[in-house]
Each structure stands twice: as C-alpha cells, then as structure tokens.
PDB file of C-alpha atoms in Angstrom:
ATOM      1  CA  MET A   9       3.204  16.812  -9.706  1.00 84.00           C
ATOM      2  CA  LEU A  10       0.759  18.729  -7.563  1.00 93.00           C
ATOM      3  CA  THR A  11      -1.405  20.948  -9.745  1.00 96.00           C
ATOM      4  CA  ALA A  12      -2.940  24.182  -8.517  1.00 96.00           C
ATOM      5  CA  GLU A  13      -6.259  22.360  -8.326  1.00 97.00           C
ATOM      6  CA  ASP A  14      -4.714  19.586  -6.211  1.00 97.00           C
ATOM      7  CA  LYS A  15      -3.298  22.138  -3.788  1.00 97.00           C
ATOM      8  CA  LYS A  16      -6.680  23.829  -3.490  1.00 97.00           C
ATOM      9  CA  LEU A  17      -8.402  20.514  -2.792  1.00 98.00           C
ATOM     10  CA  VAL A  18      -5.858  19.557  -0.146  1.00 98.00           C
ATOM     11  CA  GLN A  19      -6.323  22.878   1.603  1.00 97.00           C
ATOM     12  CA  GLN A  20     -10.090  22.496   1.384  1.00 97.00           C
ATOM     13  CA  VAL A  21     -10.021  19.043   2.956  1.00 97.00           C
ATOM     14  CA  TRP A  22      -7.742  20.257   5.732  1.00 96.00           C
ATOM     15  CA  GLY A  23     -10.002  23.235   6.271  1.00 95.00           C
ATOM     16  CA  LYS A  24     -12.952  20.932   6.947  1.00 94.00           C
ATOM     17  CA  LEU A  25     -11.298  19.265   9.907  1.00 92.00           C
ATOM     18  CA  GLY A  26     -12.503  21.979  12.275  1.00 87.00           C
ATOM     19  CA  GLY A  27     -10.034  21.549  15.094  1.00 89.00           C
ATOM     20  CA  ALA A  28     -10.152  17.753  15.085  1.00 91.00           C
ATOM     21  CA  GLU A  29      -6.578  17.580  13.812  1.00 89.00           C
ATOM     22  CA  GLU A  30      -5.124  16.223  17.029  1.00 89.00           C
ATOM     23  CA  GLU A  31      -7.744  13.509  17.275  1.00 95.00           C
ATOM     24  CA  ILE A  32      -7.178  12.580  13.664  1.00 97.00           C
ATOM     25  CA  GLY A  33      -3.450  12.312  14.257  1.00 96.00           C
ATOM     26  CA  ALA A  34      -3.879   9.916  17.169  1.00 97.00           C
ATOM     27  CA  GLU A  35      -6.500   7.884  15.283  1.00 97.00           C
ATOM     28  CA  THR A  36      -4.311   7.662  12.186  1.00 97.00           C
ATOM     29  CA  LEU A  37      -1.402   6.299  14.200  1.00 96.00           C
ATOM     30  CA  TRP A  38      -3.590   3.853  16.087  1.00 97.00           C
ATOM     31  CA  ARG A  39      -5.113   2.559  12.826  1.00 97.00           C
ATOM     32  CA  MET A  40      -1.624   2.205  11.379  1.00 95.00           C
ATOM     33  CA  PHE A  41      -0.303   0.247  14.365  1.00 95.00           C
ATOM     34  CA  GLN A  42      -3.344  -2.028  14.235  1.00 96.00           C
ATOM     35  CA  SER A  43      -3.464  -2.615  10.485  1.00 95.00           C
ATOM     36  CA  TYR A  44       0.295  -2.733   9.927  1.00 92.00           C
ATOM     37  CA  PRO A  45       1.934  -4.180  13.059  1.00 90.00           C
ATOM     38  CA  PRO A  46       5.500  -3.940  11.675  1.00 86.00           C
ATOM     39  CA  THR A  47       5.204  -0.149  11.928  1.00 89.00           C
ATOM     40  CA  LYS A  48       5.311  -0.562  15.691  1.00 90.00           C
ATOM     41  CA  THR A  49       8.951  -1.597  15.478  1.00 88.00           C
ATOM     42  CA  TYR A  50       9.873   2.068  15.185  1.00 88.00           C
ATOM     43  CA  PHE A  51       8.312   2.837  18.556  1.00 91.00           C
ATOM     44  CA  PRO A  52       9.758   0.381  21.074  1.00 90.00           C
ATOM     45  CA  HIS A  53      10.068   3.264  23.512  1.00 93.00           C
ATOM     46  CA  PHE A  54       6.369   4.139  23.333  1.00 95.00           C
ATOM     47  CA  ASP A  55       3.376   2.991  25.297  1.00 96.00           C
ATOM     48  CA  LEU A  56       1.408   1.743  22.308  1.00 96.00           C
ATOM     49  CA  SER A  57      -1.803   0.922  24.136  1.00 96.00           C
ATOM     50  CA  GLN A  58      -4.975   2.493  22.826  1.00 95.00           C
ATOM     51  CA  GLY A  59      -5.366   6.113  23.828  1.00 94.00           C
ATOM     52  CA  SER A  60      -1.866   6.379  25.249  1.00 96.00           C
ATOM     53  CA  ASP A  61      -0.504   9.865  25.856  1.00 96.00           C
ATOM     54  CA  GLN A  62       2.449   9.094  23.626  1.00 97.00           C
ATOM     55  CA  ILE A  63       0.279   8.133  20.681  1.00 97.00           C
ATOM     56  CA  ARG A  64      -1.786  11.290  21.186  1.00 96.00           C
ATOM     57  CA  GLY A  65       1.333  13.417  21.486  1.00 96.00           C
ATOM     58  CA  HIS A  66       2.989  11.921  18.465  1.00 95.00           C
ATOM     59  CA  GLY A  67      -0.184  12.039  16.398  1.00 96.00           C
ATOM     60  CA  LYS A  68      -0.429  15.743  17.217  1.00 95.00           C
ATOM     61  CA  LYS A  69       3.162  16.282  16.042  1.00 94.00           C
ATOM     62  CA  VAL A  70       2.611  14.403  12.775  1.00 94.00           C
ATOM     63  CA  VAL A  71      -0.553  16.312  11.957  1.00 95.00           C
ATOM     64  CA  ALA A  72       1.054  19.646  12.826  1.00 94.00           C
ATOM     65  CA  ALA A  73       3.901  18.847  10.443  1.00 94.00           C
ATOM     66  CA  LEU A  74       1.405  17.948   7.707  1.00 95.00           C
ATOM     67  CA  GLY A  75      -0.506  21.147   8.401  1.00 95.00           C
ATOM     68  CA  ASN A  76       2.689  23.106   8.017  1.00 95.00           C
ATOM     69  CA  ALA A  77       3.494  21.305   4.781  1.00 96.00           C
ATOM     70  CA  ILE A  78       0.020  22.173   3.491  1.00 96.00           C
ATOM     71  CA  LYS A  79       0.672  25.857   4.186  1.00 96.00           C
ATOM     72  CA  ASN A  80       3.896  25.578   2.182  1.00 96.00           C
ATOM     73  CA  MET A  81       2.973  23.315  -0.712  1.00 95.00           C
ATOM     74  CA  ASP A  82       4.880  25.459  -3.183  1.00 95.00           C
ATOM     75  CA  ASN A  83       8.078  24.589  -1.397  1.00 95.00           C
ATOM     76  CA  LEU A  84       7.705  21.245   0.319  1.00 94.00           C
ATOM     77  CA  SER A  85      11.413  20.520   0.197  1.00 93.00           C
ATOM     78  CA  GLN A  86      12.194  23.537   2.305  1.00 94.00           C
ATOM     79  CA  ALA A  87       9.208  23.244   4.636  1.00 94.00           C
ATOM     80  CA  LEU A  88      10.050  19.625   5.425  1.00 93.00           C
ATOM     81  CA  SER A  89      13.816  20.015   5.334  1.00 93.00           C
ATOM     82  CA  GLU A  90      14.378  19.438   9.069  1.00 93.00           C
ATOM     83  CA  LEU A  91      12.073  16.429   9.098  1.00 92.00           C
ATOM     84  CA  SER A  92      13.786  15.111   6.007  1.00 89.00           C
ATOM     85  CA  ASN A  93      17.120  15.211   7.856  1.00 91.00           C
ATOM     86  CA  LEU A  94      15.576  13.611  10.913  1.00 90.00           C
ATOM     87  CA  HIS A  95      14.076  10.725   8.946  1.00 86.00           C
ATOM     88  CA  ALA A  96      17.210  10.136   6.898  1.00 85.00           C
ATOM     89  CA  TYR A  97      19.930  10.323   9.506  1.00 88.00           C
ATOM     90  CA  ASN A  98      18.199   9.691  12.774  1.00 88.00           C
ATOM     91  CA  LEU A  99      14.962   7.763  12.441  1.00 85.00           C
ATOM     92  CA  ARG A 100      15.882   5.889   9.281  1.00 84.00           C
ATOM     93  CA  VAL A 101      12.374   4.558   8.757  1.00 83.00           C
ATOM     94  CA  ASP A 102      12.567   2.075   5.902  1.00 79.00           C
ATOM     95  CA  PRO A 103      11.888   4.216   2.798  1.00 74.00           C
ATOM     96  CA  PRO A 104       9.530   1.722   1.183  1.00 65.00           C
ATOM     97  CA  ARG A 105       7.354   2.145   4.250  1.00 64.00           C
ATOM     98  CA  PHE A 106       6.883   5.725   3.136  1.00 63.00           C
ATOM     99  CA  SER A 107       6.023   4.926  -0.423  1.00 54.00           C
ATOM    100  CA  LEU A 108       4.029   1.939   0.703  1.00 54.00           C
ATOM    101  CA  GLN A 109       1.856   4.599   2.219  1.00 85.00           C
ATOM    102  CA  PHE A 110       0.772   2.906   5.421  1.00 92.00           C
ATOM    103  CA  LEU A 111       0.506   6.195   7.171  1.00 93.00           C
ATOM    104  CA  ALA A 112      -1.123   7.805   4.125  1.00 94.00           C
ATOM    105  CA  GLN A 113      -3.656   4.986   3.848  1.00 96.00           C
ATOM    106  CA  CYS A 114      -4.638   5.289   7.497  1.00 97.00           C
ATOM    107  CA  LEU A 115      -4.812   9.087   7.318  1.00 97.00           C
ATOM    108  CA  GLN A 116      -7.133   8.787   4.319  1.00 98.00           C
ATOM    109  CA  VAL A 117      -9.331   6.292   6.143  1.00 98.00           C
ATOM    110  CA  ALA A 118      -9.529   8.652   9.133  1.00 98.00           C
ATOM    111  CA  LEU A 119     -10.443  11.539   6.818  1.00 98.00           C
ATOM    112  CA  ALA A 120     -12.961   9.452   4.857  1.00 98.00           C
ATOM    113  CA  THR A 121     -14.770   8.247   7.988  1.00 98.00           C
ATOM    114  CA  ARG A 122     -15.248  11.865   9.026  1.00 97.00           C
ATOM    115  CA  LEU A 123     -15.968  13.477   5.671  1.00 97.00           C
ATOM    116  CA  GLY A 124     -18.064  10.730   4.068  1.00 97.00           C
ATOM    117  CA  LYS A 125     -19.233  11.748   0.605  1.00 96.00           C
ATOM    118  CA  GLU A 126     -17.236  14.975   0.912  1.00 96.00           C
ATOM    119  CA  TYR A 127     -14.130  12.852   0.570  1.00 97.00           C
ATOM    120  CA  SER A 128     -14.750  12.914  -3.145  1.00 97.00           C
ATOM    121  CA  PRO A 129     -12.650  11.046  -5.717  1.00 98.00           C
ATOM    122  CA  GLU A 130     -10.990  14.363  -6.603  1.00 97.00           C
ATOM    123  CA  ALA A 131     -10.135  15.117  -2.965  1.00 98.00           C
ATOM    124  CA  HIS A 132      -8.932  11.518  -2.514  1.00 98.00           C
ATOM    125  CA  SER A 133      -6.666  11.883  -5.526  1.00 98.00           C
ATOM    126  CA  ALA A 134      -5.232  15.210  -4.329  1.00 98.00           C
ATOM    127  CA  ILE A 135      -4.514  13.950  -0.816  1.00 97.00           C
ATOM    128  CA  ASP A 136      -2.949  10.782  -2.206  1.00 96.00           C
ATOM    129  CA  LYS A 137      -0.652  12.852  -4.422  1.00 95.00           C
ATOM    130  CA  PHE A 138       0.166  15.222  -1.579  1.00 96.00           C
ATOM    131  CA  MET A 139       1.139  12.396   0.783  1.00 94.00           C
ATOM    132  CA  SER A 140       3.227  10.893  -1.998  1.00 92.00           C
ATOM    133  CA  ALA A 141       5.057  14.194  -2.394  1.00 93.00           C
ATOM    134  CA  VAL A 142       5.626  14.435   1.362  1.00 93.00           C
ATOM    135  CA  ALA A 143       6.996  10.890   1.396  1.00 90.00           C
ATOM    136  CA  SER A 144       9.382  11.712  -1.448  1.00 90.00           C
ATOM    137  CA  VAL A 145      10.738  14.759   0.345  1.00 90.00           C
ATOM    138  CA  LEU A 146      11.201  12.846   3.591  1.00 88.00           C
ATOM    139  CA  ALA A 147      13.129  10.146   1.736  1.00 86.00           C
ATOM    140  CA  GLU A 148      15.251  12.620  -0.271  1.00 84.00           C
ATOM    141  CA  LYS A 149      18.389  12.445   1.833  1.00 84.00           C
ATOM    142  CA  TYR A 150      18.484   8.742   2.544  1.00 83.00           C
ATOM    143  CA  ARG A 151      21.434   8.249   0.291  1.00 84.00           C
TER     144      ARG A 151
ATOM    145  CA  MET B  12      -3.658 -20.966   4.839  1.00 79.00           C
ATOM    146  CA  VAL B  13      -4.806 -17.702   6.351  1.00 90.00           C
ATOM    147  CA  HIS B  14      -6.113 -17.826   9.890  1.00 95.00           C
ATOM    148  CA  TRP B  15      -9.158 -15.734  10.709  1.00 97.00           C
ATOM    149  CA  THR B  16     -10.368 -15.124  14.237  1.00 97.00           C
ATOM    150  CA  ALA B  17     -14.103 -15.267  14.890  1.00 97.00           C
ATOM    151  CA  GLU B  18     -13.993 -11.514  15.476  1.00 97.00           C
ATOM    152  CA  GLU B  19     -12.319 -10.830  12.131  1.00 97.00           C
ATOM    153  CA  LYS B  20     -14.881 -12.974  10.302  1.00 97.00           C
ATOM    154  CA  GLN B  21     -17.687 -11.133  12.039  1.00 98.00           C
ATOM    155  CA  LEU B  22     -16.208  -7.725  11.186  1.00 98.00           C
ATOM    156  CA  ILE B  23     -15.895  -8.754   7.544  1.00 98.00           C
ATOM    157  CA  THR B  24     -19.206 -10.526   6.989  1.00 97.00           C
ATOM    158  CA  GLY B  25     -21.108  -8.081   9.168  1.00 97.00           C
ATOM    159  CA  LEU B  26     -19.984  -5.097   7.142  1.00 97.00           C
ATOM    160  CA  TRP B  27     -20.345  -6.902   3.813  1.00 98.00           C
ATOM    161  CA  ALA B  28     -24.013  -7.568   4.531  1.00 97.00           C
ATOM    162  CA  LYS B  29     -24.574  -3.790   4.453  1.00 97.00           C
ATOM    163  CA  VAL B  30     -22.557  -3.078   1.302  1.00 98.00           C
ATOM    164  CA  ASN B  31     -24.332  -2.018  -1.873  1.00 97.00           C
ATOM    165  CA  VAL B  32     -22.129  -4.015  -4.224  1.00 97.00           C
ATOM    166  CA  GLU B  33     -23.148  -2.108  -7.351  1.00 97.00           C
ATOM    167  CA  GLU B  34     -22.498   1.331  -5.837  1.00 97.00           C
ATOM    168  CA  CYS B  35     -19.322   0.481  -3.972  1.00 97.00           C
ATOM    169  CA  GLY B  36     -17.922  -1.487  -6.875  1.00 98.00           C
ATOM    170  CA  ALA B  37     -18.533   1.344  -9.317  1.00 98.00           C
ATOM    171  CA  GLU B  38     -17.045   3.854  -6.917  1.00 98.00           C
ATOM    172  CA  ALA B  39     -13.966   1.784  -6.131  1.00 98.00           C
ATOM    173  CA  LEU B  40     -13.126   1.176  -9.777  1.00 98.00           C
ATOM    174  CA  ALA B  41     -13.779   4.818 -10.688  1.00 98.00           C
ATOM    175  CA  ARG B  42     -11.474   5.967  -7.902  1.00 98.00           C
ATOM    176  CA  LEU B  43      -8.764   3.564  -9.065  1.00 97.00           C
ATOM    177  CA  LEU B  44      -8.892   5.100 -12.550  1.00 97.00           C
ATOM    178  CA  ILE B  45      -8.945   8.636 -11.117  1.00 97.00           C
ATOM    179  CA  VAL B  46      -6.371   8.385  -8.329  1.00 96.00           C
ATOM    180  CA  TYR B  47      -3.991   6.142 -10.297  1.00 94.00           C
ATOM    181  CA  PRO B  48      -4.605   7.191 -13.907  1.00 93.00           C
ATOM    182  CA  TRP B  49      -2.050   4.777 -15.328  1.00 91.00           C
ATOM    183  CA  THR B  50      -4.470   1.953 -14.461  1.00 93.00           C
ATOM    184  CA  GLN B  51      -6.571   3.204 -17.359  1.00 94.00           C
ATOM    185  CA  ARG B  52      -4.154   1.279 -19.566  1.00 91.00           C
ATOM    186  CA  PHE B  53      -6.253  -1.824 -19.015  1.00 91.00           C
ATOM    187  CA  PHE B  54      -9.456  -0.207 -20.161  1.00 94.00           C
ATOM    188  CA  ASP B  55      -8.788   1.220 -23.627  1.00 90.00           C
ATOM    189  CA  ASN B  56     -12.180   0.071 -24.874  1.00 95.00           C
ATOM    190  CA  PHE B  57     -14.151   1.732 -22.093  1.00 97.00           C
ATOM    191  CA  GLY B  58     -14.733   4.969 -23.973  1.00 96.00           C
ATOM    192  CA  ASN B  59     -14.583   8.328 -22.247  1.00 96.00           C
ATOM    193  CA  LEU B  60     -12.163   8.349 -19.296  1.00 97.00           C
ATOM    194  CA  SER B  61     -11.029  11.912 -19.838  1.00 95.00           C
ATOM    195  CA  SER B  62     -12.036  13.402 -16.479  1.00 96.00           C
ATOM    196  CA  PRO B  63     -13.218  12.342 -13.017  1.00 96.00           C
ATOM    197  CA  THR B  64     -16.766  13.256 -14.011  1.00 97.00           C
ATOM    198  CA  ALA B  65     -16.528  11.221 -17.210  1.00 97.00           C
ATOM    199  CA  ILE B  66     -15.104   8.249 -15.336  1.00 98.00           C
ATOM    200  CA  ILE B  67     -17.714   8.337 -12.580  1.00 97.00           C
ATOM    201  CA  GLY B  68     -20.544   8.537 -15.126  1.00 96.00           C
ATOM    202  CA  ASN B  69     -19.098   5.963 -17.511  1.00 97.00           C
ATOM    203  CA  PRO B  70     -21.511   3.001 -17.729  1.00 97.00           C
ATOM    204  CA  LYS B  71     -18.749   0.518 -18.576  1.00 97.00           C
ATOM    205  CA  VAL B  72     -16.841   1.574 -15.471  1.00 98.00           C
ATOM    206  CA  ARG B  73     -19.948   1.109 -13.351  1.00 97.00           C
ATOM    207  CA  ALA B  74     -20.697  -2.292 -14.820  1.00 97.00           C
ATOM    208  CA  HIS B  75     -17.166  -3.535 -14.483  1.00 97.00           C
ATOM    209  CA  GLY B  76     -16.875  -2.176 -10.965  1.00 97.00           C
ATOM    210  CA  LYS B  77     -19.966  -4.145 -10.028  1.00 97.00           C
ATOM    211  CA  LYS B  78     -18.475  -7.282 -11.605  1.00 96.00           C
ATOM    212  CA  VAL B  79     -15.217  -6.887  -9.715  1.00 96.00           C
ATOM    213  CA  LEU B  80     -16.842  -6.313  -6.352  1.00 97.00           C
ATOM    214  CA  THR B  81     -19.304  -9.166  -6.878  1.00 97.00           C
ATOM    215  CA  SER B  82     -16.311 -11.399  -7.380  1.00 94.00           C
ATOM    216  CA  PHE B  83     -14.836  -9.967  -4.197  1.00 93.00           C
ATOM    217  CA  GLY B  84     -18.010 -11.138  -2.486  1.00 95.00           C
ATOM    218  CA  GLU B  85     -16.901 -14.674  -3.259  1.00 94.00           C
ATOM    219  CA  ALA B  86     -13.864 -14.030  -1.097  1.00 94.00           C
ATOM    220  CA  VAL B  87     -16.083 -13.047   1.808  1.00 96.00           C
ATOM    221  CA  LYS B  88     -18.027 -16.310   1.398  1.00 96.00           C
ATOM    222  CA  ASN B  89     -14.848 -18.365   1.149  1.00 96.00           C
ATOM    223  CA  LEU B  90     -12.469 -16.881   3.660  1.00 96.00           C
ATOM    224  CA  ASP B  91     -10.959 -20.278   4.332  1.00 95.00           C
ATOM    225  CA  ASN B  92     -10.124 -21.035   0.729  1.00 94.00           C
ATOM    226  CA  LEU B  93      -9.098 -17.866  -1.035  1.00 95.00           C
ATOM    227  CA  LYS B  94      -6.375 -19.402  -3.197  1.00 93.00           C
ATOM    228  CA  GLY B  95      -8.814 -22.008  -4.522  1.00 94.00           C
ATOM    229  CA  THR B  96     -11.572 -19.455  -5.000  1.00 95.00           C
ATOM    230  CA  PHE B  97      -9.370 -17.144  -7.088  1.00 95.00           C
ATOM    231  CA  SER B  98      -7.286 -19.753  -8.893  1.00 95.00           C
ATOM    232  CA  LYS B  99      -8.984 -19.326 -12.276  1.00 96.00           C
ATOM    233  CA  LEU B 100      -9.160 -15.539 -11.953  1.00 95.00           C
ATOM    234  CA  SER B 101      -5.483 -15.481 -11.096  1.00 94.00           C
ATOM    235  CA  GLU B 102      -4.636 -17.338 -14.288  1.00 94.00           C
ATOM    236  CA  LEU B 103      -6.889 -15.008 -16.249  1.00 95.00           C
ATOM    237  CA  HIS B 104      -5.284 -11.857 -14.884  1.00 94.00           C
ATOM    238  CA  CYS B 105      -1.836 -13.205 -15.687  1.00 91.00           C
ATOM    239  CA  ASP B 106      -2.284 -14.972 -19.005  1.00 91.00           C
ATOM    240  CA  LYS B 107      -5.027 -12.989 -20.691  1.00 91.00           C
ATOM    241  CA  LEU B 108      -5.294  -9.617 -18.989  1.00 91.00           C
ATOM    242  CA  HIS B 109      -1.586  -9.109 -18.202  1.00 90.00           C
ATOM    243  CA  VAL B 110      -2.282  -7.105 -15.050  1.00 92.00           C
ATOM    244  CA  ASP B 111       0.631  -6.338 -12.723  1.00 90.00           C
ATOM    245  CA  PRO B 112      -0.428  -7.697  -9.302  1.00 91.00           C
ATOM    246  CA  GLU B 113       0.581  -4.380  -7.731  1.00 90.00           C
ATOM    247  CA  ASN B 114      -2.756  -3.128  -9.081  1.00 93.00           C
ATOM    248  CA  PHE B 115      -4.661  -5.544  -6.829  1.00 94.00           C
ATOM    249  CA  ARG B 116      -3.050  -3.880  -3.821  1.00 94.00           C
ATOM    250  CA  LEU B 117      -4.003  -0.431  -5.110  1.00 95.00           C
ATOM    251  CA  LEU B 118      -7.620  -1.443  -5.665  1.00 97.00           C
ATOM    252  CA  GLY B 119      -7.756  -3.087  -2.240  1.00 97.00           C
ATOM    253  CA  ASP B 120      -6.597   0.078  -0.503  1.00 97.00           C
ATOM    254  CA  ILE B 121      -9.094   2.134  -2.471  1.00 98.00           C
ATOM    255  CA  LEU B 122     -11.913  -0.240  -1.524  1.00 98.00           C
ATOM    256  CA  VAL B 123     -10.998   0.269   2.147  1.00 98.00           C
ATOM    257  CA  ILE B 124     -11.232   4.049   1.721  1.00 98.00           C
ATOM    258  CA  VAL B 125     -14.599   3.729  -0.071  1.00 98.00           C
ATOM    259  CA  LEU B 126     -15.914   1.608   2.809  1.00 98.00           C
ATOM    260  CA  ALA B 127     -14.586   4.175   5.290  1.00 98.00           C
ATOM    261  CA  SER B 128     -16.406   7.010   3.536  1.00 98.00           C
ATOM    262  CA  HIS B 129     -19.673   5.018   3.423  1.00 97.00           C
ATOM    263  CA  PHE B 130     -19.651   3.664   6.953  1.00 98.00           C
ATOM    264  CA  GLY B 131     -18.042   6.521   8.858  1.00 97.00           C
ATOM    265  CA  ARG B 132     -17.438   5.801  12.519  1.00 96.00           C
ATOM    266  CA  ASP B 133     -18.704   2.224  12.066  1.00 97.00           C
ATOM    267  CA  PHE B 134     -15.541   1.614  10.075  1.00 98.00           C
ATOM    268  CA  SER B 135     -13.604   1.308  13.304  1.00 98.00           C
ATOM    269  CA  PRO B 136      -9.866   0.665  13.541  1.00 98.00           C
ATOM    270  CA  ALA B 137     -10.632  -3.014  14.243  1.00 98.00           C
ATOM    271  CA  CYS B 138     -12.862  -3.126  11.191  1.00 98.00           C
ATOM    272  CA  GLN B 139     -10.183  -1.510   9.040  1.00 98.00           C
ATOM    273  CA  THR B 140      -7.601  -3.990  10.311  1.00 98.00           C
ATOM    274  CA  ALA B 141      -9.748  -6.971   9.314  1.00 98.00           C
ATOM    275  CA  TRP B 142     -10.463  -5.462   5.907  1.00 98.00           C
ATOM    276  CA  GLN B 143      -6.843  -4.483   5.197  1.00 98.00           C
ATOM    277  CA  LYS B 144      -5.960  -8.088   5.975  1.00 97.00           C
ATOM    278  CA  LEU B 145      -8.699  -9.329   3.636  1.00 97.00           C
ATOM    279  CA  VAL B 146      -7.746  -7.115   0.688  1.00 97.00           C
ATOM    280  CA  GLY B 147      -4.139  -8.145   1.233  1.00 96.00           C
ATOM    281  CA  VAL B 148      -4.847 -11.863   1.110  1.00 96.00           C
ATOM    282  CA  VAL B 149      -7.213 -11.471  -1.858  1.00 96.00           C
ATOM    283  CA  ALA B 150      -4.453  -9.615  -3.710  1.00 96.00           C
ATOM    284  CA  HIS B 151      -2.065 -12.410  -2.789  1.00 95.00           C
ATOM    285  CA  ALA B 152      -4.511 -15.085  -3.977  1.00 95.00           C
ATOM    286  CA  LEU B 153      -5.001 -13.271  -7.270  1.00 95.00           C
ATOM    287  CA  ALA B 154      -1.260 -13.135  -7.776  1.00 94.00           C
ATOM    288  CA  HIS B 155      -0.731 -16.745  -6.783  1.00 93.00           C
ATOM    289  CA  LYS B 156      -0.966 -18.337 -10.220  1.00 92.00           C
ATOM    290  CA  TYR B 157       1.295 -15.836 -11.939  1.00 92.00           C
ATOM    291  CA  HIS B 158       4.247 -17.252 -13.759  1.00 92.00           C
TER     292      HIS B 158
END
C-alpha cells in the first residue's frame, strides 16, 4: 500500500526530472528492449532501431501516462482505467511481464543514472511500490 | 554454458574494476532490506532493522553486504564457469540458509540500480544489458543445486 510518505517521494522524484520526461521514456524503452529481448515481441509493427521515432513517441506516451497516474495516486484505478482496459482486452501483454517489472526496472535505472545519490533507498522503495501498484491496476481486468 | 561476447566481458570487467565493493555491497543489501522488507526474515540476528536509516547504518548489514558482493566478484572472475563457482554456495543457500531463489533475482536487480546511481551516464544501455545478463546467470547458478 502506498503511504502518504511514498506518494510524496514519488512526486518529488518526478519533480526532479525537469522536462527530461520524454527522453527518459525513450531511454527506458530502449533499455528494456536491449536487456529483455522478449519484450520486443509486443512491437512487431515498430521500427525498434535505436533512436527510432516510434520508440520516442511511445516512450513519451508511457511517461505521460505515468505522470498522470502520479497526479492521481489516490485513485489509480480510475486514472488508469482506460489503459487497464486497453492492456486487458487489446494489448494483452503477458501479466507476469508486468509484475516481473521489466519496464519498472529499466525506468528505475534511467532515473538512477540521472539522479545519482538523490535516488535514495527511500525514493527507490517508493517508486518500486508505485510501479507495482500501476502494474496491478493494469492487470486488474485480465480475467 | 553461458556464452559471453568479448564486448559483454569488457563491459562487465571494466565496470567492476571501478566498483567499491564495500560501499556497493553495503548499499545493495541495505536497499534489499528496505525496498523488499520481507527479506529481513533472513536476518533476525542483525539487530536494528526498524527504519531505512537504521538499516543503512547497521554494521552487520554493511559487513554482510561486503561479503555478498565480494563473492559476486568471484563471478566476474569466472564468467565461464559460474555453476562450478557457486556450487557450494548454492548448496548452502538451499540446505542451511533456506533462501527462496527469487531473492537472488531481487538482489540482482537492486545491484543494477545501485550501479546505475553510482556510474550515471557511464551505465549505458549496453552496460545494463550485460549486467542484467550477469545477475540473471548468477541467480541461476545459485539456484542450481536446490533440491
């Protein structure tokens, strides 16, 4: 469960990104495709070469959705409702791939490389919990 | 047997040469106990683990973190024989310590994040890929003797 302190930490971390959100989105996806090649199977229709417009565009979308979730942490279910439907009925990304946190791991690496020591254990914990909560909501309607 | 390209070996050994094993080990173990508090179940005799501050300052955590990462250093020296290198440790973790191998994966991922925070941009996507592969195969080697 996300405590009030967790929510504050998540917002703080996000606040430190200073407009680099789009870049972080693209980098997160690229790291994920490199470190976990099976994740590419969900994007056969994409140009997955480094720096591709599609990776940039999709990274931007993902980060915007996370940003929106962060603004609505008291009601993640509602904030992510559309995306939850999309992932359950349309995209059908294997649920364990959510809880196996490939995307979350790569997002955290992208954040840690930028924030260094500021990516404290407490911030790390809060972001990990937040991404876990997001994954749960997105997997809610699978069956 | 795991196949490593020359580039992967270079990315691993090159980074490892710059790692402060004591610091990174302590930090990785502390983060494991903080981010995944249920892992504290293996460390009942470590004393005060009541808060992130307590965990980070705990001398037993620091010492054990150093021990764990030093052992990890053996993996880096023996990339072509990880199962052999960790055979005894695998038996130990199963028979004596009773650690669910899932925890090796958790610690591996945390180590990657610790390296990312220390090395910043130098922890490139290619670097991360090599290290995610390494922590994965180390976890696998440590689980190999479980029965």
